[in-house]
Each structure stands twice: as C-alpha cells, then as structure tokens.
CSV table of C-alpha atoms in Angstrom, one decimal:
chain,number,residue,atom,x,y,z
A,20,UNK,CA,15.2,-10.9,-25.8
A,21,UNK,CA,18.8,-10.7,-24.9
A,22,UNK,CA,20.3,-13.9,-24.1
A,23,UNK,CA,22.2,-14.3,-21.2
A,24,UNK,CA,25.4,-16.1,-20.4
A,25,UNK,CA,27.0,-19.1,-19.4
A,26,UNK,CA,25.6,-19.2,-16.1
A,27,UNK,CA,29.5,-20.1,-14.8
A,28,UNK,CA,32.3,-19.8,-17.9
A,29,UNK,CA,35.4,-21.2,-17.7
A,30,UNK,CA,37.5,-19.5,-16.0
A,31,UNK,CA,40.3,-17.7,-18.1
A,32,UNK,CA,38.4,-17.3,-21.5
A,33,UNK,CA,38.8,-14.5,-23.4
A,34,UNK,CA,37.0,-11.4,-23.8
A,35,UNK,CA,34.1,-10.0,-26.9
A,36,UNK,CA,33.3,-6.5,-25.4
A,37,UNK,CA,29.7,-6.7,-27.8
A,38,UNK,CA,28.5,-3.2,-28.6
A,39,UNK,CA,25.1,-2.6,-30.3
A,40,UNK,CA,21.4,-4.8,-30.2
A,41,UNK,CA,21.4,-8.1,-29.0
A,42,UNK,CA,21.3,-10.0,-32.7
A,43,UNK,CA,18.6,-10.9,-34.3
A,44,UNK,CA,19.0,-13.2,-37.6
A,45,UNK,CA,21.6,-15.7,-36.5
A,46,UNK,CA,21.1,-16.9,-33.3
A,47,UNK,CA,23.2,-20.2,-32.9
A,48,UNK,CA,26.6,-18.5,-34.5
A,49,UNK,CA,25.1,-15.9,-31.2
A,50,UNK,CA,25.0,-19.8,-29.2
A,51,UNK,CA,28.6,-20.8,-30.4
A,52,UNK,CA,30.0,-17.6,-29.8
A,53,UNK,CA,29.2,-17.6,-25.8
A,54,UNK,CA,30.1,-21.7,-26.0
A,55,UNK,CA,33.9,-20.5,-26.0
A,56,UNK,CA,33.6,-16.5,-25.3
A,57,UNK,CA,32.5,-14.1,-22.1
A,58,UNK,CA,30.8,-11.8,-23.8
A,59,UNK,CA,29.9,-8.8,-22.0
A,60,UNK,CA,27.3,-6.6,-24.5
A,61,UNK,CA,27.0,-2.4,-22.4
A,62,UNK,CA,23.7,-0.6,-22.1
A,63,UNK,CA,23.1,1.4,-24.7
A,64,UNK,CA,23.4,4.5,-22.2
A,65,UNK,CA,26.6,3.5,-21.6
A,66,UNK,CA,28.4,3.0,-25.0
A,67,UNK,CA,27.4,7.2,-25.2
A,68,UNK,CA,30.7,9.0,-25.6
A,69,UNK,CA,31.5,10.4,-21.9
A,70,UNK,CA,30.8,7.3,-20.5
A,71,UNK,CA,32.0,4.7,-22.7
A,72,UNK,CA,35.3,6.3,-22.0
A,73,UNK,CA,35.1,7.0,-18.6
A,74,UNK,CA,34.8,3.2,-18.8
A,75,UNK,CA,37.0,2.2,-20.9
A,76,UNK,CA,39.0,4.6,-17.5
A,77,UNK,CA,38.1,2.4,-14.9
A,78,UNK,CA,38.3,-1.2,-16.5
A,79,UNK,CA,34.7,-2.1,-16.0
A,80,UNK,CA,34.6,-4.3,-18.5
A,81,UNK,CA,38.7,-5.9,-17.7
A,82,UNK,CA,40.6,-6.6,-20.1
A,83,UNK,CA,38.5,-7.8,-23.3
A,84,UNK,CA,40.4,-9.2,-26.2
A,85,UNK,CA,37.6,-8.3,-29.4
A,86,UNK,CA,35.2,-5.8,-30.1
A,87,UNK,CA,31.7,-6.8,-31.8
A,88,UNK,CA,29.6,-4.6,-33.8
A,89,UNK,CA,27.0,-7.0,-35.4
A,90,UNK,CA,24.2,-3.8,-35.7
A,91,UNK,CA,25.2,-1.0,-38.1
A,92,UNK,CA,22.1,0.3,-36.7
A,93,UNK,CA,23.4,1.1,-33.1
A,94,UNK,CA,27.0,0.0,-31.0
A,95,UNK,CA,28.7,2.8,-32.5
A,96,UNK,CA,27.3,5.9,-30.2
A,97,UNK,CA,30.1,6.5,-29.1
A,98,UNK,CA,31.4,8.7,-32.1
A,99,UNK,CA,34.4,8.4,-34.5
A,100,UNK,CA,37.3,5.8,-33.0
A,101,UNK,CA,40.5,8.3,-32.8
A,102,UNK,CA,43.4,7.8,-31.0
A,103,UNK,CA,41.8,9.0,-27.9
A,104,UNK,CA,39.4,6.5,-28.2
A,105,UNK,CA,41.7,3.6,-29.1
A,106,UNK,CA,43.9,4.6,-26.5
A,107,UNK,CA,42.4,3.9,-23.3
A,108,UNK,CA,41.9,-0.3,-24.5
A,109,UNK,CA,42.5,-3.0,-23.3
A,110,UNK,CA,46.7,-3.5,-24.5
A,111,UNK,CA,45.5,-6.9,-25.2
A,112,UNK,CA,43.0,-6.6,-27.8
A,113,UNK,CA,43.3,-8.5,-30.5
A,114,UNK,CA,40.1,-8.0,-32.8
A,115,UNK,CA,37.6,-4.5,-33.6
A,116,UNK,CA,34.9,-6.5,-36.7
A,117,UNK,CA,32.0,-4.0,-37.2
A,118,UNK,CA,29.1,-4.2,-39.3
A,119,UNK,CA,29.0,-1.9,-42.4
A,120,UNK,CA,31.5,-2.0,-45.2
A,121,UNK,CA,33.2,1.5,-44.6
A,122,UNK,CA,35.5,2.6,-41.6
A,123,UNK,CA,36.0,6.2,-41.8
A,124,UNK,CA,35.3,6.5,-38.5
A,125,UNK,CA,38.0,4.2,-37.6
A,126,UNK,CA,41.5,5.6,-37.1
A,127,UNK,CA,42.2,2.2,-38.4
A,128,UNK,CA,46.9,3.1,-39.0
A,129,UNK,CA,45.6,3.4,-35.0
A,130,UNK,CA,44.6,0.4,-34.2
A,131,UNK,CA,46.9,-1.3,-36.1
A,132,UNK,CA,49.2,0.4,-34.3
A,133,UNK,CA,47.5,-0.3,-30.8
A,134,UNK,CA,50.3,-1.7,-28.4
A,135,UNK,CA,53.6,0.1,-29.6
A,136,UNK,CA,55.5,2.4,-26.9
A,137,UNK,CA,56.5,4.2,-29.1
A,138,UNK,CA,55.6,5.8,-33.5
A,139,UNK,CA,57.1,2.7,-36.2
A,140,UNK,CA,59.9,5.8,-36.4
A,141,UNK,CA,61.1,5.4,-33.4
A,142,UNK,CA,60.9,1.7,-32.9
A,143,UNK,CA,62.9,1.5,-36.5
A,144,UNK,CA,65.5,4.1,-35.3
A,145,UNK,CA,65.6,2.5,-31.8
A,146,UNK,CA,67.6,-0.7,-34.6
A,147,UNK,CA,68.8,-3.3,-33.9
A,148,UNK,CA,69.0,-2.1,-29.5
A,149,UNK,CA,65.9,-2.5,-28.7
A,150,UNK,CA,65.1,-5.3,-31.2
A,151,UNK,CA,66.1,-7.7,-28.2
A,152,UNK,CA,63.9,-5.9,-25.9
A,153,UNK,CA,60.9,-5.8,-28.6
A,154,UNK,CA,61.9,-10.0,-29.1
A,155,UNK,CA,61.1,-10.7,-25.1
A,156,UNK,CA,58.0,-8.2,-25.2
A,157,UNK,CA,56.6,-10.3,-28.6
A,158,UNK,CA,55.5,-13.4,-25.5
A,159,UNK,CA,53.4,-11.6,-23.8
A,160,UNK,CA,50.1,-11.2,-25.3
A,161,UNK,CA,49.9,-7.1,-23.3
A,162,UNK,CA,52.0,-6.4,-25.6
A,163,UNK,CA,50.9,-7.3,-28.7
A,164,UNK,CA,50.9,-5.2,-31.5
A,165,UNK,CA,47.9,-4.3,-33.0
A,166,UNK,CA,44.3,-4.2,-33.4
A,167,UNK,CA,42.9,-6.0,-36.7
A,168,UNK,CA,39.5,-4.4,-38.4
A,169,UNK,CA,36.8,-6.3,-39.8
A,170,UNK,CA,34.9,-4.8,-42.5
A,171,UNK,CA,31.1,-5.9,-43.6
A,172,UNK,CA,32.4,-5.0,-46.8
A,173,UNK,CA,30.8,-7.6,-48.7
A,174,UNK,CA,27.8,-8.4,-46.5
A,175,UNK,CA,26.5,-5.2,-48.6
A,176,UNK,CA,27.8,-6.8,-52.1
A,177,UNK,CA,24.8,-7.5,-54.3
A,178,UNK,CA,22.0,-5.0,-52.7
A,179,UNK,CA,24.6,-1.8,-53.2
A,180,UNK,CA,25.0,-2.9,-56.9
A,181,UNK,CA,21.3,-3.2,-57.2
A,182,UNK,CA,21.6,0.6,-55.8
A,183,UNK,CA,23.4,1.9,-58.5
A,184,UNK,CA,21.9,0.6,-61.4
A,185,UNK,CA,19.1,1.6,-60.1
A,186,UNK,CA,21.0,5.0,-60.3
A,187,UNK,CA,22.8,4.9,-63.6
A,188,UNK,CA,19.0,3.6,-64.8
A,189,UNK,CA,18.0,7.0,-63.3
A,190,UNK,CA,20.6,9.7,-64.9
A,191,UNK,CA,19.8,7.7,-68.3
A,192,UNK,CA,16.3,8.8,-68.2
A,193,UNK,CA,16.1,11.1,-65.9
A,194,UNK,CA,13.9,9.2,-63.7
A,195,UNK,CA,13.7,11.3,-60.7
A,196,UNK,CA,12.4,14.4,-62.5
A,197,UNK,CA,9.5,11.8,-64.3
A,198,UNK,CA,8.7,10.6,-61.1
A,199,UNK,CA,7.7,13.2,-59.4
A,200,UNK,CA,5.9,14.7,-62.7
A,201,UNK,CA,3.6,12.1,-62.4
A,202,UNK,CA,3.0,11.5,-58.3
A,203,UNK,CA,2.0,15.3,-58.6
A,204,UNK,CA,-0.8,13.9,-59.6
A,205,UNK,CA,-1.4,17.5,-61.8
A,206,UNK,CA,-1.6,16.7,-65.7
A,207,UNK,CA,0.0,20.2,-67.0
A,208,UNK,CA,3.3,18.5,-65.1
A,209,UNK,CA,2.6,15.1,-66.6
A,210,UNK,CA,2.1,16.4,-69.8
A,211,UNK,CA,5.6,18.5,-69.9
A,212,UNK,CA,7.2,15.0,-68.8
A,213,UNK,CA,5.7,12.9,-71.1
A,214,UNK,CA,6.6,16.1,-73.9
A,215,UNK,CA,10.8,16.9,-73.1
A,216,UNK,CA,12.1,14.2,-71.4
A,217,UNK,CA,12.4,11.9,-74.6
A,218,UNK,CA,14.9,14.6,-76.3
A,219,UNK,CA,16.8,14.5,-73.1
A,220,UNK,CA,17.0,10.7,-72.2
A,221,UNK,CA,19.7,8.3,-73.2
A,222,UNK,CA,19.7,5.1,-72.9
A,223,UNK,CA,22.7,3.3,-71.3
A,224,UNK,CA,23.8,0.8,-73.4
A,225,UNK,CA,26.8,1.6,-75.0
A,226,UNK,CA,27.5,4.6,-73.1
A,227,UNK,CA,31.1,4.4,-71.0
A,228,UNK,CA,30.6,3.6,-67.3
A,229,UNK,CA,34.1,5.1,-65.5
A,230,UNK,CA,34.1,2.9,-62.0
A,231,UNK,CA,36.7,4.8,-59.4
A,232,UNK,CA,36.8,1.4,-56.8
A,233,UNK,CA,36.8,-1.1,-58.9
A,234,UNK,CA,36.6,-3.5,-55.7
A,235,UNK,CA,34.0,-6.9,-54.8
A,236,UNK,CA,31.5,-4.0,-55.3
A,237,UNK,CA,32.9,-1.4,-57.9
A,238,UNK,CA,33.6,-5.3,-59.6
A,239,UNK,CA,29.8,-6.3,-59.2
A,240,UNK,CA,28.4,-3.8,-60.5
A,241,UNK,CA,29.7,-3.4,-63.8
A,242,UNK,CA,28.7,-6.9,-64.1
A,243,UNK,CA,25.6,-5.3,-63.6
A,244,UNK,CA,25.1,-3.3,-65.8
A,245,UNK,CA,27.7,-4.3,-68.9
A,246,UNK,CA,25.2,-7.5,-68.9
A,247,UNK,CA,21.7,-5.4,-67.6
A,248,UNK,CA,22.9,-2.7,-69.9
A,249,UNK,CA,24.9,-3.4,-72.5
A,250,UNK,CA,27.2,-0.2,-71.1
A,251,UNK,CA,31.1,0.4,-72.1
A,252,UNK,CA,32.9,-0.4,-68.5
A,253,UNK,CA,36.4,2.2,-67.7
A,254,UNK,CA,38.1,1.4,-64.5
A,255,UNK,CA,41.1,2.8,-62.4
A,256,UNK,CA,42.4,1.4,-58.9
A,257,UNK,CA,45.7,0.9,-57.3
A,258,UNK,CA,45.1,-1.9,-57.4
A,259,UNK,CA,44.0,-3.7,-61.5
A,260,UNK,CA,42.5,-6.9,-61.7
A,261,UNK,CA,43.4,-10.1,-63.6
A,262,UNK,CA,43.0,-10.5,-67.0
A,263,UNK,CA,40.5,-13.2,-66.3
A,264,UNK,CA,38.9,-10.7,-64.2
A,265,UNK,CA,38.6,-7.6,-66.8
A,266,UNK,CA,37.8,-10.3,-69.9
A,267,UNK,CA,34.6,-11.5,-67.8
A,268,UNK,CA,33.4,-7.2,-67.5
A,269,UNK,CA,35.4,-6.2,-71.2
A,270,UNK,CA,36.8,-3.6,-68.9
A,271,UNK,CA,39.7,-1.6,-69.8
A,272,UNK,CA,42.2,-0.3,-66.6
A,273,UNK,CA,43.5,2.7,-66.3
A,274,UNK,CA,46.6,3.7,-64.4
A,275,UNK,CA,45.9,7.6,-64.0
A,276,UNK,CA,42.7,8.5,-62.6
A,277,UNK,CA,43.3,11.7,-64.7
A,278,UNK,CA,42.9,10.0,-68.3
A,279,UNK,CA,40.3,7.6,-67.3
A,280,UNK,CA,38.0,11.2,-66.9
A,281,UNK,CA,38.5,12.0,-70.1
A,282,UNK,CA,36.5,8.9,-72.1
A,283,UNK,CA,33.8,8.7,-69.1
A,284,UNK,CA,30.2,9.3,-70.3
A,285,UNK,CA,28.8,7.9,-66.6
A,286,UNK,CA,31.3,8.5,-63.1
A,287,UNK,CA,30.7,6.2,-61.2
A,288,UNK,CA,32.6,5.8,-57.5
A,289,UNK,CA,33.0,2.9,-54.9
A,290,UNK,CA,35.8,3.6,-52.8
A,291,UNK,CA,36.3,4.4,-49.6
A,292,UNK,CA,36.9,7.2,-47.9
A,293,UNK,CA,39.3,7.2,-44.5
A,294,UNK,CA,39.0,7.9,-41.4
A,295,UNK,CA,41.9,10.9,-42.7
A,296,UNK,CA,40.1,11.3,-46.4
A,297,UNK,CA,39.6,14.6,-48.5
A,298,UNK,CA,37.2,14.8,-51.3
A,299,UNK,CA,37.3,13.1,-54.9
A,300,UNK,CA,34.9,15.2,-56.4
A,301,UNK,CA,36.1,18.9,-57.2
A,302,UNK,CA,35.7,21.2,-59.1
A,303,UNK,CA,38.7,20.2,-61.3
A,304,UNK,CA,37.8,16.4,-61.1
A,305,UNK,CA,34.3,18.3,-62.7
A,306,UNK,CA,36.4,19.7,-65.7
A,307,UNK,CA,38.0,16.6,-66.4
A,308,UNK,CA,34.7,14.8,-67.5
A,309,UNK,CA,33.5,15.1,-71.2
A,310,UNK,CA,30.7,18.2,-71.1
A,311,UNK,CA,27.2,16.7,-70.4
A,312,UNK,CA,28.6,13.6,-68.5
A,313,UNK,CA,26.6,11.7,-65.7
A,314,UNK,CA,28.2,11.1,-61.6
A,315,UNK,CA,26.6,8.5,-59.2
A,316,UNK,CA,28.0,8.2,-55.8
A,317,UNK,CA,27.3,4.5,-53.9
A,318,UNK,CA,30.4,5.1,-51.6
A,319,UNK,CA,30.8,8.0,-49.4
A,320,UNK,CA,29.0,11.7,-49.3
A,321,UNK,CA,32.1,13.5,-48.2
A,322,UNK,CA,34.2,12.1,-51.1
A,323,UNK,CA,32.4,15.1,-53.1
A,324,UNK,CA,32.8,18.2,-53.7
A,325,UNK,CA,28.5,18.7,-53.5
A,326,UNK,CA,29.3,22.9,-54.3
A,327,UNK,CA,31.5,21.9,-57.4
A,328,UNK,CA,29.2,19.1,-58.2
A,329,UNK,CA,25.7,22.1,-57.9
A,330,UNK,CA,27.5,24.4,-60.0
A,331,UNK,CA,28.6,22.3,-62.5
A,332,UNK,CA,24.7,20.9,-63.2
A,333,UNK,CA,23.7,24.0,-62.1
A,334,UNK,CA,26.2,24.9,-65.9
A,335,UNK,CA,25.0,21.9,-68.1
A,336,UNK,CA,28.7,20.7,-67.4
A,337,UNK,CA,27.5,17.3,-65.9
A,338,UNK,CA,23.5,16.3,-67.3
A,339,UNK,CA,23.0,15.1,-64.5
A,340,UNK,CA,23.7,12.6,-60.7
A,341,UNK,CA,22.6,10.3,-59.2
A,342,UNK,CA,23.5,10.3,-54.8
A,343,UNK,CA,22.4,7.6,-52.5
A,344,UNK,CA,25.3,8.8,-50.4
A,345,UNK,CA,25.6,13.3,-49.1
A,346,UNK,CA,27.9,14.7,-47.4
A,347,UNK,CA,26.5,15.8,-43.6
A,348,UNK,CA,23.9,13.3,-43.8
A,349,UNK,CA,21.7,13.5,-42.3
A,350,UNK,CA,22.0,16.6,-43.6
A,351,UNK,CA,21.1,17.1,-47.3
A,352,UNK,CA,21.8,19.5,-49.5
A,353,UNK,CA,19.2,21.8,-49.9
A,354,UNK,CA,20.6,23.3,-53.5
A,355,UNK,CA,21.3,19.7,-54.9
A,356,UNK,CA,17.5,19.1,-53.5
A,357,UNK,CA,16.1,20.7,-55.6
A,358,UNK,CA,17.2,19.8,-58.9
A,359,UNK,CA,14.7,17.9,-61.2
A,360,UNK,CA,18.7,16.2,-62.6
A,361,UNK,CA,19.3,14.5,-58.8
A,362,UNK,CA,18.3,11.5,-57.9
A,363,UNK,CA,18.8,11.3,-53.9
A,364,UNK,CA,17.9,8.2,-51.4
A,365,UNK,CA,19.0,7.8,-48.3
A,366,UNK,CA,21.2,6.1,-48.5
A,367,UNK,CA,20.3,2.9,-48.3
A,368,UNK,CA,22.8,1.3,-51.1
A,369,UNK,CA,23.1,-1.7,-48.5
A,370,UNK,CA,20.0,-1.4,-46.7
A,371,UNK,CA,18.6,-4.6,-46.9
A,372,UNK,CA,17.4,-7.8,-44.2
A,373,UNK,CA,19.6,-10.0,-46.1
A,374,UNK,CA,23.0,-7.4,-45.8
A,375,UNK,CA,21.9,-7.1,-41.9
A,376,UNK,CA,22.0,-10.8,-41.9
A,377,UNK,CA,25.4,-11.2,-43.0
A,378,UNK,CA,26.2,-8.0,-40.3
A,379,UNK,CA,25.4,-9.8,-38.5
A,380,UNK,CA,27.2,-13.4,-39.0
A,381,UNK,CA,30.8,-11.5,-40.3
A,382,UNK,CA,31.2,-9.0,-37.2
A,383,UNK,CA,30.7,-12.7,-34.8
A,384,UNK,CA,32.3,-14.9,-37.2
A,385,UNK,CA,35.3,-12.9,-38.2
A,386,UNK,CA,36.6,-12.7,-34.4
A,387,UNK,CA,35.7,-16.4,-33.5
A,388,UNK,CA,38.0,-16.8,-36.2
A,389,UNK,CA,40.9,-14.4,-34.7
A,390,UNK,CA,40.9,-14.9,-31.6
A,391,UNK,CA,41.0,-18.7,-32.6
A,392,UNK,CA,43.9,-18.0,-34.2
A,393,UNK,CA,42.5,-18.5,-37.9
A,394,UNK,CA,42.7,-15.6,-40.1
A,395,UNK,CA,39.9,-13.1,-40.8
A,396,UNK,CA,37.5,-12.9,-43.3
A,397,UNK,CA,37.3,-9.6,-43.8
A,398,UNK,CA,40.5,-8.2,-42.0
A,399,UNK,CA,41.5,-4.8,-43.6
A,400,UNK,CA,44.5,-3.0,-41.8
A,401,UNK,CA,46.0,-6.6,-42.2
A,402,UNK,CA,49.1,-5.2,-44.1
A,403,UNK,CA,49.1,-2.2,-41.3
A,404,UNK,CA,50.0,-4.7,-38.1
A,405,UNK,CA,52.8,-6.3,-40.2
A,406,UNK,CA,54.4,-3.0,-40.8
A,407,UNK,CA,54.6,-2.8,-37.4
A,408,UNK,CA,55.3,-5.5,-35.9
A,409,UNK,CA,58.2,-5.2,-37.8
A,410,UNK,CA,58.9,-2.5,-37.3
A,411,UNK,CA,59.1,-4.0,-33.5
A,412,UNK,CA,60.7,-6.9,-34.5
A,413,UNK,CA,57.6,-8.5,-33.1
A,414,UNK,CA,57.7,-12.6,-35.0
A,415,UNK,CA,54.1,-12.9,-37.3
A,416,UNK,CA,52.5,-15.9,-34.6
A,417,UNK,CA,52.4,-13.1,-31.6
A,418,UNK,CA,49.3,-11.3,-32.6
A,419,UNK,CA,45.6,-11.7,-34.5
A,420,UNK,CA,47.0,-11.9,-37.9
A,421,UNK,CA,48.4,-15.3,-38.3
A,422,UNK,CA,48.3,-15.5,-41.9
A,423,UNK,CA,48.6,-12.9,-44.8
A,424,UNK,CA,45.4,-11.3,-45.7
A,425,UNK,CA,44.1,-10.2,-49.2
A,426,UNK,CA,42.3,-6.5,-47.4
A,427,UNK,CA,40.8,-3.2,-48.3
A,428,UNK,CA,43.8,-0.8,-49.2
A,429,UNK,CA,42.9,1.9,-47.5
A,430,UNK,CA,44.1,5.3,-48.9
A,431,UNK,CA,40.8,7.5,-50.3
A,432,UNK,CA,40.1,8.4,-53.2
A,433,UNK,CA,43.2,6.7,-53.8
A,434,UNK,CA,42.3,2.9,-52.4
A,435,UNK,CA,40.0,1.0,-53.9
A,436,UNK,CA,38.8,-2.1,-52.2
A,437,UNK,CA,41.9,-4.9,-52.6
A,438,UNK,CA,39.8,-7.6,-53.1
A,439,UNK,CA,39.1,-10.5,-51.1
A,440,UNK,CA,40.0,-14.7,-50.7
A,441,UNK,CA,36.8,-15.0,-51.7
A,442,UNK,CA,35.3,-13.2,-54.1
A,443,UNK,CA,33.2,-11.0,-52.1
A,444,UNK,CA,32.9,-7.8,-52.0
A,445,UNK,CA,34.2,-5.2,-49.2
A,446,UNK,CA,34.3,-1.9,-50.6
A,447,UNK,CA,33.2,0.6,-49.1
A,448,UNK,CA,29.2,-0.5,-50.1
A,449,UNK,CA,27.9,2.8,-48.2
A,450,UNK,CA,28.6,4.4,-44.9
A,451,UNK,CA,28.4,6.9,-42.3
A,452,UNK,CA,27.9,7.1,-38.5
A,453,UNK,CA,24.3,5.9,-37.9
A,454,UNK,CA,23.2,5.1,-41.6
A,455,UNK,CA,22.5,1.9,-43.5
A,456,UNK,CA,26.0,1.0,-44.7
C-alpha cells in the first residue's frame, strides 16, 4: 500500500524524488522523512528512459533537491546515469542515494561537477578572474556544485561475505561437481565423484587468499576466511588498512598487485567496477598467478575477461572458479557454465532480507542527513565534490558535503574502497543493473 503524502505540506520544503517501489521494511523512517520533506514518487512507467528524460526536460517534478532509490529491484528503469541524464537535473540537487553497493551505472564524476558552468580545467585557467564571480554564486543554492552520491554498501556486507565463503570452499573442494553428480540420481556419476574428487580437492586451510580490494566487504571476507578456514591473508589496495586491522586477520599488504598475485593460491575480487571501468582479470593478470590457483569473483562481472578465464580453466592454469557475478548479466557465459570446475550463482551474493532492509534505511537516512545539512553516512564522491568546489572557489559550507568523509575511491580495479568512519562495509558489494547488489 502506498504511503500517502501529507495533505497540506508547509511551503518551501525540500523536495525528494523517490524512484521505485514503496518502502517495505522501514515505514517509520519513511514517515519521519515525509514529515520533513515533500516526497514525489513517479510511476514505474514514468521512469522508463524516454519518459524520464522528457519529464526532466519539462520540469514535471519541479526543483527537487534529492533523489532516493531505496530498492535495488526497481527505480533504475531509466538505465545509466550518464552526462546526458545528469545534465537535465535541477541545479539544486544535492544528493542521490541508492540501494546497492556498486555504482558503475552512475557517472559519479559528472555528479560531482553538476552545477558547474564550465569544466574544472576551464575554472582553473580563469582564476583569479572568475573567483569573485563564483564566490558570489556560491551563496545561491541554484548554483551549488555537486551531487553527493551515496550507496548502500554497508547493508550487504555480511551477505556478500557469506557468499564469498561459499565460493571459496567450493573452488577448493569442487562442490559443484559433487553436487551435480548427486542430483543427477545416476549411480555411475555418484560413484565417479565419490572416488575421483578426493584426489583433486584441497582444504582451504594454510592456503593463501589474495584479495584485490580490502575495503570493508573485503575485510569482512578476510576475517571470515581467516577464522573459518585458517587461510593466510594477503591483499592489494590503494588504501592500506591500519596495522591493527592487518593484525586482526594476520594480513600482509602488497603495494604492487603483481607481487601479490605471484603469492596467491586463491584470488578474490572485492573491488568496484566504475562507470568508465575496465576488466581486471585478463590473460596477462592470469599469467602472474601460480599454476593451479583458484579464482572467486563476488564484486563485478565486467571485471573479468570471461574468455581469458575460460581458456585458463581449460588449460589448468586456474584449477577452479567461483562466480557470483557475470560480465553480461542476466546472460551467463555458456562456455563457463559447461565446466564442472566452475561454481556459479545468480548474483545473489548480497541478496537477503537483512540487506534489503539496510538498503532502504541507508537510502532514506543519507537523504535526510544531507538535506538537514549533516554528513552523509555512505558518500562515494565527496572528494570529487570538494575538488570541484575548490576549482570554482566555492566555500565548503555552501554545499552538501559539510565535513570530510572517508568515501570510497572510484578508480576501477585500483579503487578498492576506503573504510567508512563507522567501520561498516562500503565496498562494491555486488552489482549490475537490475540485479541484487
């Protein structure tokens, strides 16, 4: 049942554009939000890209200041948020908060520069001539720089961490082959698995788990794998964890990913795939792994060159792979799907009731905090907004980024997430348009 808007809202309240289905898990937070702001919820038909673009051009929903998408399953019918789409948003939009840990479908760089009359390079070249003009504009909310994008990364931490463990145990113990043999109800296949798998299965204990991206989800995976399996943890990230955190999981940091790969028995990807990202696992990267290494991907399907992975599995260079995400979802590589040494799941790594509850809560609370002038909980591109503000000479207090945040980096596979202030997970989670994050 839709939750009705207030019959007579006070004038001049900030307006929120609510994308997607109604709130299910957190009605009290919604009621609190509705008491403070005007909430407009277009139909799903109006969210289809051609209609959505036309509505933005026509200013159908007025000068809203926030965009909120609490559910991962709906609210993204318009597709990628690129420059064409972002450029149509009202100049006063301050925050866009969405379910899902990933944000490769959002050009967060473009959002950070929203409201700028010229690109950063132009602004820099015009100083100090334009500085006085820009500082005058800074006080007017119509010209505020930057839309803070907030994700729901921390909501999916436990679920994605658990799925990672499932894939880790599967690639070492060949669970897919054993399971399919049993489910075939064929005695011959059963006995074949029963007699042959013990000769190739390995225990994860004492093996080295190499993690690309020890953000918060990566860190949770490291804790689980270290505690449950007794695995040795090594990792690569552009942001090194504290010595205390490394000690908690007995982790070793490698400043060069190439050096880490050479020491890895099982490679796990836990890093974002951004709007302009590129594959990480290529034939060149695979060649750096020891022969017989395992591979697990719980982050982003497009991070993997699936043909290169398939070739490595066929040659035996990679012994087994576990994939919760796929390069062209919902289409899955038939070549990989036909391999008994590949475990596949349907991008359900983050899929749990608890995750959906958290997605809703974070989307609403991020919007609420920013509109009230407070610091967001899971901002992604705050550092880019501050750079844009500096380029225009705008004062910090005139925008939604009131205080420095430890936001996630957004540099493809080199952008493993930065830890949040609260110590909650904000990494890539899981991804892809229309899928559970």
